[in-house]
PDB file of C-alpha atoms in Angstrom:
ATOM      1  CA  UNK A   1     -33.067 -23.465   8.902  1.00  0.00           C
ATOM      2  CA  UNK A   2     -34.391 -20.670   6.711  1.00  0.00           C
ATOM      3  CA  UNK A   3     -31.859 -17.935   6.065  1.00  0.00           C
ATOM      4  CA  UNK A   4     -32.522 -14.261   6.738  1.00  0.00           C
ATOM      5  CA  UNK A   5     -30.568 -13.307   3.629  1.00  0.00           C
ATOM      6  CA  UNK A   6     -30.166 -14.277  -0.011  1.00  0.00           C
ATOM      7  CA  UNK A   7     -27.039 -16.091  -1.112  1.00  0.00           C
ATOM      8  CA  UNK A   8     -25.462 -14.627  -4.282  1.00  0.00           C
ATOM      9  CA  UNK A   9     -24.859 -16.799  -7.312  1.00  0.00           C
ATOM     10  CA  UNK A  10     -21.467 -18.551  -7.236  1.00  0.00           C
ATOM     11  CA  UNK A  11     -19.979 -16.310  -9.951  1.00  0.00           C
ATOM     12  CA  UNK A  12     -21.367 -13.034  -8.600  1.00  0.00           C
ATOM     13  CA  UNK A  13     -18.555 -10.468  -8.723  1.00  0.00           C
ATOM     14  CA  UNK A  14     -17.549  -8.918  -5.410  1.00  0.00           C
ATOM     15  CA  UNK A  15     -15.232  -5.984  -4.742  1.00  0.00           C
ATOM     16  CA  UNK A  16     -13.398  -4.853  -1.653  1.00  0.00           C
ATOM     17  CA  UNK A  17     -11.990  -1.326  -1.820  1.00  0.00           C
ATOM     18  CA  UNK A  18      -9.211  -0.495   0.642  1.00  0.00           C
ATOM     19  CA  UNK A  19      -6.147   1.608   1.232  1.00  0.00           C
ATOM     20  CA  UNK A  20      -2.658   0.216   0.708  1.00  0.00           C
ATOM     21  CA  UNK A  21      -1.929  -0.520   4.380  1.00  0.00           C
ATOM     22  CA  UNK A  22      -4.943  -2.822   4.670  1.00  0.00           C
ATOM     23  CA  UNK A  23      -3.868  -4.612   1.509  1.00  0.00           C
ATOM     24  CA  UNK A  24      -0.389  -5.189   2.963  1.00  0.00           C
ATOM     25  CA  UNK A  25      -1.934  -6.454   6.198  1.00  0.00           C
ATOM     26  CA  UNK A  26      -4.098  -8.903   4.235  1.00  0.00           C
ATOM     27  CA  UNK A  27      -1.046 -10.341   2.446  1.00  0.00           C
ATOM     28  CA  UNK A  28       1.287 -10.388   5.439  1.00  0.00           C
ATOM     29  CA  UNK A  29      -1.133 -11.983   7.917  1.00  0.00           C
ATOM     30  CA  UNK A  30      -3.067 -14.121   5.419  1.00  0.00           C
ATOM     31  CA  UNK A  31      -6.187 -13.145   7.334  1.00  0.00           C
ATOM     32  CA  UNK A  32      -9.334 -11.221   6.481  1.00  0.00           C
ATOM     33  CA  UNK A  33     -10.243  -8.722   9.171  1.00  0.00           C
ATOM     34  CA  UNK A  34     -13.820  -8.765  10.458  1.00  0.00           C
ATOM     35  CA  UNK A  35     -14.490  -5.629  12.546  1.00  0.00           C
ATOM     36  CA  UNK A  36     -17.136  -5.697  15.229  1.00  0.00           C
ATOM     37  CA  UNK A  37     -20.423  -4.022  14.312  1.00  0.00           C
ATOM     38  CA  UNK A  38     -19.812  -1.384  17.003  1.00  0.00           C
ATOM     39  CA  UNK A  39     -16.797  -0.139  15.019  1.00  0.00           C
ATOM     40  CA  UNK A  40     -18.863   0.872  11.987  1.00  0.00           C
ATOM     41  CA  UNK A  41     -19.546   4.548  11.325  1.00  0.00           C
ATOM     42  CA  UNK A  42     -23.061   3.604  10.229  1.00  0.00           C
ATOM     43  CA  UNK A  43     -25.353   4.364  13.191  1.00  0.00           C
ATOM     44  CA  UNK A  44     -28.014   2.137  11.593  1.00  0.00           C
ATOM     45  CA  UNK A  45     -25.879  -1.024  11.874  1.00  0.00           C
ATOM     46  CA  UNK A  46     -27.924  -3.677  13.670  1.00  0.00           C
ATOM     47  CA  UNK A  47     -30.858  -1.296  14.204  1.00  0.00           C
ATOM     48  CA  UNK A  48     -34.364  -2.728  14.430  1.00  0.00           C
ATOM     49  CA  UNK A  49     -36.227   0.550  14.066  1.00  0.00           C
ATOM     50  CA  UNK A  50     -36.336   4.226  14.973  1.00  0.00           C
ATOM     51  CA  UNK A  51     -36.279   5.306  18.632  1.00  0.00           C
ATOM     52  CA  UNK A  52     -39.434   7.415  18.164  1.00  0.00           C
ATOM     53  CA  UNK A  53     -41.347   4.257  17.148  1.00  0.00           C
ATOM     54  CA  UNK A  54     -39.927   2.037  19.867  1.00  0.00           C
ATOM     55  CA  UNK A  55     -43.105   2.220  21.957  1.00  0.00           C
ATOM     56  CA  UNK A  56     -44.885   0.175  19.270  1.00  0.00           C
ATOM     57  CA  UNK A  57     -42.092  -2.414  19.365  1.00  0.00           C
ATOM     58  CA  UNK A  58     -42.246  -2.545  23.173  1.00  0.00           C
ATOM     59  CA  UNK A  59     -46.019  -2.976  23.239  1.00  0.00           C
ATOM     60  CA  UNK A  60     -45.878  -5.811  20.724  1.00  0.00           C
ATOM     61  CA  UNK A  61     -43.319  -7.790  22.721  1.00  0.00           C
ATOM     62  CA  UNK A  62     -44.849  -6.982  26.103  1.00  0.00           C
ATOM     63  CA  UNK A  63     -48.185  -8.374  24.868  1.00  0.00           C
ATOM     64  CA  UNK A  64     -46.404 -11.413  23.469  1.00  0.00           C
ATOM     65  CA  UNK A  65     -44.563 -12.034  26.749  1.00  0.00           C
ATOM     66  CA  UNK A  66     -47.732 -11.543  28.806  1.00  0.00           C
ATOM     67  CA  UNK A  67     -49.658 -14.067  26.704  1.00  0.00           C
ATOM     68  CA  UNK A  68     -46.824 -16.591  26.898  1.00  0.00           C
ATOM     69  CA  UNK A  69     -46.599 -16.278  30.685  1.00  0.00           C
ATOM     70  CA  UNK A  70     -50.353 -16.731  31.064  1.00  0.00           C
ATOM     71  CA  UNK A  71     -50.361 -19.946  29.033  1.00  0.00           C
ATOM     72  CA  UNK A  72     -47.458 -21.773  30.703  1.00  0.00           C
ATOM     73  CA  UNK A  73     -48.793 -25.235  31.737  1.00  0.00           C
ATOM     74  CA  UNK A  74     -49.336 -25.456  35.516  1.00  0.00           C
ATOM     75  CA  UNK A  75     -47.276 -28.663  35.704  1.00  0.00           C
ATOM     76  CA  UNK A  76     -44.262 -26.631  34.565  1.00  0.00           C
ATOM     77  CA  UNK A  77     -44.829 -23.497  36.646  1.00  0.00           C
ATOM     78  CA  UNK A  78     -47.501 -22.388  39.135  1.00  0.00           C
ATOM     79  CA  UNK A  79     -49.870 -19.696  37.825  1.00  0.00           C
ATOM     80  CA  UNK A  80     -48.575 -16.142  38.174  1.00  0.00           C
ATOM     81  CA  UNK A  81     -50.542 -13.182  39.448  1.00  0.00           C
ATOM     82  CA  UNK A  82     -51.203 -10.247  37.136  1.00  0.00           C
ATOM     83  CA  UNK A  83     -48.532  -8.252  38.988  1.00  0.00           C
ATOM     84  CA  UNK A  84     -45.997 -11.066  38.600  1.00  0.00           C
ATOM     85  CA  UNK A  85     -46.802 -11.442  34.892  1.00  0.00           C
ATOM     86  CA  UNK A  86     -46.299  -7.707  34.313  1.00  0.00           C
ATOM     87  CA  UNK A  87     -43.014  -7.660  36.215  1.00  0.00           C
ATOM     88  CA  UNK A  88     -41.701 -10.710  34.371  1.00  0.00           C
ATOM     89  CA  UNK A  89     -42.784  -9.334  30.981  1.00  0.00           C
ATOM     90  CA  UNK A  90     -40.932  -6.077  31.649  1.00  0.00           C
ATOM     91  CA  UNK A  91     -37.834  -8.025  32.703  1.00  0.00           C
ATOM     92  CA  UNK A  92     -37.959 -10.063  29.490  1.00  0.00           C
ATOM     93  CA  UNK A  93     -38.279  -6.892  27.409  1.00  0.00           C
ATOM     94  CA  UNK A  94     -35.263  -5.402  29.182  1.00  0.00           C
ATOM     95  CA  UNK A  95     -33.231  -8.548  28.417  1.00  0.00           C
ATOM     96  CA  UNK A  96     -34.316  -8.290  24.788  1.00  0.00           C
ATOM     97  CA  UNK A  97     -32.995  -4.720  24.624  1.00  0.00           C
ATOM     98  CA  UNK A  98     -29.717  -5.634  26.315  1.00  0.00           C
ATOM     99  CA  UNK A  99     -29.288  -8.530  23.904  1.00  0.00           C
ATOM    100  CA  UNK A 100     -29.586  -6.177  20.939  1.00  0.00           C
ATOM    101  CA  UNK A 101     -26.789  -3.972  22.268  1.00  0.00           C
ATOM    102  CA  UNK A 102     -24.657  -7.009  23.067  1.00  0.00           C
ATOM    103  CA  UNK A 103     -25.160  -8.443  19.584  1.00  0.00           C
ATOM    104  CA  UNK A 104     -23.457  -5.359  18.113  1.00  0.00           C
ATOM    105  CA  UNK A 105     -20.337  -6.229  20.113  1.00  0.00           C
ATOM    106  CA  UNK A 106     -20.240  -9.912  19.227  1.00  0.00           C
ATOM    107  CA  UNK A 107     -21.150  -9.671  15.538  1.00  0.00           C
ATOM    108  CA  UNK A 108     -18.175  -9.419  13.157  1.00  0.00           C
ATOM    109  CA  UNK A 109     -18.600  -8.374   9.541  1.00  0.00           C
ATOM    110  CA  UNK A 110     -16.553  -8.169   6.348  1.00  0.00           C
ATOM    111  CA  UNK A 111     -18.310  -5.954   3.786  1.00  0.00           C
ATOM    112  CA  UNK A 112     -18.119  -6.376  -0.001  1.00  0.00           C
ATOM    113  CA  UNK A 113     -19.625  -4.530  -2.954  1.00  0.00           C
ATOM    114  CA  UNK A 114     -21.489  -6.627  -5.539  1.00  0.00           C
ATOM    115  CA  UNK A 115     -21.124  -5.229  -9.017  1.00  0.00           C
ATOM    116  CA  UNK A 116     -20.179  -6.448 -12.467  1.00  0.00           C
ATOM    117  CA  UNK A 117     -18.147  -3.272 -12.951  1.00  0.00           C
ATOM    118  CA  UNK A 118     -15.676  -1.152 -11.030  1.00  0.00           C
ATOM    119  CA  UNK A 119     -17.320   1.664  -9.051  1.00  0.00           C
ATOM    120  CA  UNK A 120     -15.971   5.214  -8.993  1.00  0.00           C
ATOM    121  CA  UNK A 121     -18.145   5.978  -5.962  1.00  0.00           C
ATOM    122  CA  UNK A 122     -16.723   3.044  -3.994  1.00  0.00           C
ATOM    123  CA  UNK A 123     -13.164   4.275  -4.598  1.00  0.00           C
ATOM    124  CA  UNK A 124     -14.078   7.493  -2.806  1.00  0.00           C
ATOM    125  CA  UNK A 125     -16.132   5.902  -0.044  1.00  0.00           C
ATOM    126  CA  UNK A 126     -13.871   3.089   1.066  1.00  0.00           C
ATOM    127  CA  UNK A 127     -10.298   4.250   0.680  1.00  0.00           C
ATOM    128  CA  UNK A 128      -8.704   6.847   2.930  1.00  0.00           C
ATOM    129  CA  UNK A 129      -6.857   8.253  -0.089  1.00  0.00           C
ATOM    130  CA  UNK A 130      -7.895   7.415  -3.640  1.00  0.00           C
ATOM    131  CA  UNK A 131      -4.277   7.952  -4.728  1.00  0.00           C
ATOM    132  CA  UNK A 132      -3.207   5.206  -2.352  1.00  0.00           C
ATOM    133  CA  UNK A 133      -5.887   2.581  -2.821  1.00  0.00           C
ATOM    134  CA  UNK A 134      -6.523  -0.789  -4.386  1.00  0.00           C
ATOM    135  CA  UNK A 135      -9.569  -2.933  -4.995  1.00  0.00           C
ATOM    136  CA  UNK A 136      -9.708  -6.690  -4.686  1.00  0.00           C
ATOM    137  CA  UNK A 137     -11.970  -8.475  -7.120  1.00  0.00           C
ATOM    138  CA  UNK A 138     -13.328 -11.898  -6.258  1.00  0.00           C
ATOM    139  CA  UNK A 139     -16.555 -13.894  -6.548  1.00  0.00           C
ATOM    140  CA  UNK A 140     -18.998 -15.240  -4.000  1.00  0.00           C
ATOM    141  CA  UNK A 141     -17.525 -18.710  -4.521  1.00  0.00           C
ATOM    142  CA  UNK A 142     -13.989 -17.349  -4.202  1.00  0.00           C
ATOM    143  CA  UNK A 143     -14.795 -15.676  -0.880  1.00  0.00           C
ATOM    144  CA  UNK A 144     -16.588 -18.768   0.398  1.00  0.00           C
ATOM    145  CA  UNK A 145     -13.678 -21.044  -0.516  1.00  0.00           C
ATOM    146  CA  UNK A 146     -11.051 -18.608   0.780  1.00  0.00           C
ATOM    147  CA  UNK A 147     -12.683 -18.631   4.216  1.00  0.00           C
ATOM    148  CA  UNK A 148     -12.459 -22.417   4.328  1.00  0.00           C
ATOM    149  CA  UNK A 149     -16.167 -22.996   3.682  1.00  0.00           C
ATOM    150  CA  UNK A 150     -16.610 -22.320   7.392  1.00  0.00           C
ATOM    151  CA  UNK A 151     -20.245 -23.070   8.326  1.00  0.00           C
ATOM    152  CA  UNK A 152     -20.078 -20.450  11.082  1.00  0.00           C
ATOM    153  CA  UNK A 153     -19.464 -17.693   8.532  1.00  0.00           C
ATOM    154  CA  UNK A 154     -22.610 -16.643   6.702  1.00  0.00           C
ATOM    155  CA  UNK A 155     -22.282 -14.854   3.368  1.00  0.00           C
ATOM    156  CA  UNK A 156     -25.279 -13.108   1.868  1.00  0.00           C
ATOM    157  CA  UNK A 157     -26.804 -10.005   0.369  1.00  0.00           C
ATOM    158  CA  UNK A 158     -27.974  -7.118   2.523  1.00  0.00           C
ATOM    159  CA  UNK A 159     -31.611  -6.139   2.004  1.00  0.00           C
ATOM    160  CA  UNK A 160     -32.480  -2.436   2.134  1.00  0.00           C
ATOM    161  CA  UNK A 161     -35.655  -1.435   3.938  1.00  0.00           C
ATOM    162  CA  UNK A 162     -37.409   1.745   5.061  1.00  0.00           C
ATOM    163  CA  UNK A 163     -36.846   1.892   8.803  1.00  0.00           C
ATOM    164  CA  UNK A 164     -38.869   5.098   8.984  1.00  0.00           C
ATOM    165  CA  UNK A 165     -42.038   3.062   8.566  1.00  0.00           C
ATOM    166  CA  UNK A 166     -41.061  -0.494   9.442  1.00  0.00           C
ATOM    167  CA  UNK A 167     -39.205  -2.673  11.943  1.00  0.00           C
ATOM    168  CA  UNK A 168     -36.615  -5.383  11.371  1.00  0.00           C
ATOM    169  CA  UNK A 169     -37.077  -8.923  12.629  1.00  0.00           C
ATOM    170  CA  UNK A 170     -34.980  -9.840  15.658  1.00  0.00           C
ATOM    171  CA  UNK A 171     -32.872 -12.323  13.705  1.00  0.00           C
ATOM    172  CA  UNK A 172     -32.446 -10.164  10.601  1.00  0.00           C
ATOM    173  CA  UNK A 173     -30.989  -7.007  12.140  1.00  0.00           C
ATOM    174  CA  UNK A 174     -27.537  -7.443  10.579  1.00  0.00           C
ATOM    175  CA  UNK A 175     -28.972  -8.377   7.180  1.00  0.00           C
ATOM    176  CA  UNK A 176     -31.103  -5.231   6.817  1.00  0.00           C
ATOM    177  CA  UNK A 177     -30.007  -1.646   6.271  1.00  0.00           C
ATOM    178  CA  UNK A 178     -31.763   1.645   5.720  1.00  0.00           C
ATOM    179  CA  UNK A 179     -32.779   2.395   2.113  1.00  0.00           C
ATOM    180  CA  UNK A 180     -30.362   5.326   2.036  1.00  0.00           C
ATOM    181  CA  UNK A 181     -27.475   2.836   1.731  1.00  0.00           C
ATOM    182  CA  UNK A 182     -28.909   0.936  -1.228  1.00  0.00           C
ATOM    183  CA  UNK A 183     -26.118   2.234  -3.498  1.00  0.00           C
ATOM    184  CA  UNK A 184     -23.648   0.055  -1.569  1.00  0.00           C
ATOM    185  CA  UNK A 185     -25.122  -3.168  -2.987  1.00  0.00           C
ATOM    186  CA  UNK A 186     -23.528  -4.920  -0.068  1.00  0.00           C
ATOM    187  CA  UNK A 187     -22.717  -8.587   0.312  1.00  0.00           C
ATOM    188  CA  UNK A 188     -21.360  -9.355   3.752  1.00  0.00           C
ATOM    189  CA  UNK A 189     -19.569 -12.204   5.426  1.00  0.00           C
ATOM    190  CA  UNK A 190     -20.880 -12.360   8.982  1.00  0.00           C
ATOM    191  CA  UNK A 191     -19.631 -14.237  12.017  1.00  0.00           C
ATOM    192  CA  UNK A 192     -21.232 -14.221  15.466  1.00  0.00           C
ATOM    193  CA  UNK A 193     -18.947 -15.037  18.378  1.00  0.00           C
ATOM    194  CA  UNK A 194     -20.850 -14.741  21.690  1.00  0.00           C
ATOM    195  CA  UNK A 195     -17.690 -15.477  23.675  1.00  0.00           C
ATOM    196  CA  UNK A 196     -15.664 -12.719  21.994  1.00  0.00           C
ATOM    197  CA  UNK A 197     -16.135  -9.117  23.040  1.00  0.00           C
ATOM    198  CA  UNK A 198     -13.406  -7.580  20.907  1.00  0.00           C
ATOM    199  CA  UNK A 199     -13.096  -4.850  18.297  1.00  0.00           C
ATOM    200  CA  UNK A 200     -12.450  -7.334  15.521  1.00  0.00           C
ATOM    201  CA  UNK A 201     -11.366 -10.802  14.476  1.00  0.00           C
ATOM    202  CA  UNK A 202      -8.642 -11.778  12.006  1.00  0.00           C
ATOM    203  CA  UNK A 203      -9.978 -14.820  10.150  1.00  0.00           C
ATOM    204  CA  UNK A 204      -7.509 -17.105   8.299  1.00  0.00           C
ATOM    205  CA  UNK A 205      -7.911 -16.651   4.558  1.00  0.00           C
ATOM    206  CA  UNK A 206      -6.543 -18.403   1.475  1.00  0.00           C
ATOM    207  CA  UNK A 207      -5.230 -15.436  -0.494  1.00  0.00           C
ATOM    208  CA  UNK A 208      -4.892 -17.302  -3.801  1.00  0.00           C
ATOM    209  CA  UNK A 209      -8.521 -18.406  -3.667  1.00  0.00           C
ATOM    210  CA  UNK A 210      -9.722 -14.992  -2.541  1.00  0.00           C
ATOM    211  CA  UNK A 211      -8.007 -12.637  -4.978  1.00  0.00           C
ATOM    212  CA  UNK A 212      -9.013 -13.028  -8.603  1.00  0.00           C
ATOM    213  CA  UNK A 213      -7.261  -9.775  -9.467  1.00  0.00           C
ATOM    214  CA  UNK A 214      -6.038  -6.556  -7.878  1.00  0.00           C
ATOM    215  CA  UNK A 215      -7.142  -3.237  -9.367  1.00  0.00           C
ATOM    216  CA  UNK A 216      -5.018  -0.145  -8.696  1.00  0.00           C
ATOM    217  CA  UNK A 217      -6.700   3.218  -8.079  1.00  0.00           C
ATOM    218  CA  UNK A 218      -7.515   5.324 -11.156  1.00  0.00           C
ATOM    219  CA  UNK A 219      -5.572   8.207  -9.550  1.00  0.00           C
ATOM    220  CA  UNK A 220      -2.478   6.193  -8.611  1.00  0.00           C
ATOM    221  CA  UNK A 221       0.904   7.168 -10.088  1.00  0.00           C
ATOM    222  CA  UNK A 222       3.018   4.646 -12.001  1.00  0.00           C
ATOM    223  CA  UNK A 223       5.342   4.034  -9.062  1.00  0.00           C
ATOM    224  CA  UNK A 224       2.384   2.971  -6.872  1.00  0.00           C
ATOM    225  CA  UNK A 225       1.341   0.342  -9.406  1.00  0.00           C
ATOM    226  CA  UNK A 226       4.892  -1.034  -9.303  1.00  0.00           C
ATOM    227  CA  UNK A 227       4.888  -0.953  -5.497  1.00  0.00           C
ATOM    228  CA  UNK A 228       1.718  -3.066  -5.314  1.00  0.00           C
ATOM    229  CA  UNK A 229       3.348  -5.606  -7.618  1.00  0.00           C
ATOM    230  CA  UNK A 230       6.593  -5.633  -5.601  1.00  0.00           C
ATOM    231  CA  UNK A 231       4.817  -6.061  -2.275  1.00  0.00           C
ATOM    232  CA  UNK A 232       2.728  -8.933  -3.610  1.00  0.00           C
ATOM    233  CA  UNK A 233       5.881 -10.699  -4.790  1.00  0.00           C
ATOM    234  CA  UNK A 234       7.656 -10.022  -1.489  1.00  0.00           C
ATOM    235  CA  UNK A 235       4.939 -11.892   0.397  1.00  0.00           C
ATOM    236  CA  UNK A 236       5.118 -14.801  -2.023  1.00  0.00           C
ATOM    237  CA  UNK A 237       2.045 -14.148  -4.137  1.00  0.00           C
ATOM    238  CA  UNK A 238       1.821 -13.937  -7.893  1.00  0.00           C
ATOM    239  CA  UNK A 239      -1.278 -11.839  -8.306  1.00  0.00           C
ATOM    240  CA  UNK A 240      -2.896 -10.373 -11.389  1.00  0.00           C
ATOM    241  CA  UNK A 241      -2.555  -6.620 -10.953  1.00  0.00           C
ATOM    242  CA  UNK A 242      -4.357  -4.241 -13.288  1.00  0.00           C
ATOM    243  CA  UNK A 243      -4.873  -0.523 -13.672  1.00  0.00           C
ATOM    244  CA  UNK A 244      -8.332   0.875 -13.117  1.00  0.00           C
ATOM    245  CA  UNK A 245     -10.719   0.634 -16.061  1.00  0.00           C
ATOM    246  CA  UNK A 246     -11.762   4.214 -15.290  1.00  0.00           C
ATOM    247  CA  UNK A 247      -8.545   5.468 -16.882  1.00  0.00           C
ATOM    248  CA  UNK A 248      -8.935   5.147 -20.651  1.00  0.00           C
ATOM    249  CA  UNK A 249      -8.187   7.161 -23.778  1.00  0.00           C
ATOM    250  CA  UNK A 250     -11.419   8.599 -25.094  1.00  0.00           C
ATOM    251  CA  UNK A 251     -12.391  10.869 -27.944  1.00  0.00           C
ATOM    252  CA  UNK A 252     -14.860  13.744 -28.151  1.00  0.00           C
TER     253      UNK A 252
END
């Protein structure tokens, strides 16, 4: 089937910025946490358009449902009256709306930043305290392998669109975001679990395959660097731990 997203090249560099507690959780549980889409602060997550334009969306699908109901072969279903067609079309539209809300609860996402270089902006955006933060560096292939090459987990680039003037296809809602977020350059691992209505899923993860290196915050003190190293060793991992490239001696 055609994908609704683009798959990054195998060696595309991915970053995950996090605070220290999430890093410890990753090592101790050997799982990668996928929060439900309803947990995201981003109100645009899973959106198909703006509420003020929804009447256009509704009219399109109501017309589509009406036409489909009128053309059902009579050997499958007796012809419907105009009133019955309208009632059924409205019911189908309501189910479509309810499905969109439900999809936010049963879609689980791990977000990554695609960039050849470390990002100062990402340090600030995705760590609760820049003094107490680390970044994991991996590749698309590393993430794919670490998650066991699970065919249920889709990994791809987010496409940024202008939702002020456009709608998102039904099946692409979690692969499209508003243009305002384009700076995130997001690659996401996405898992849909219709039977799970939870706040998140902890997915088993091969830490050695996932983590190419660990980068310590540019504002972290020396003792924090040593702590990250000690904790990694305590949980049985020998990881490459480096200081941020944003801290360098320069001249003027």
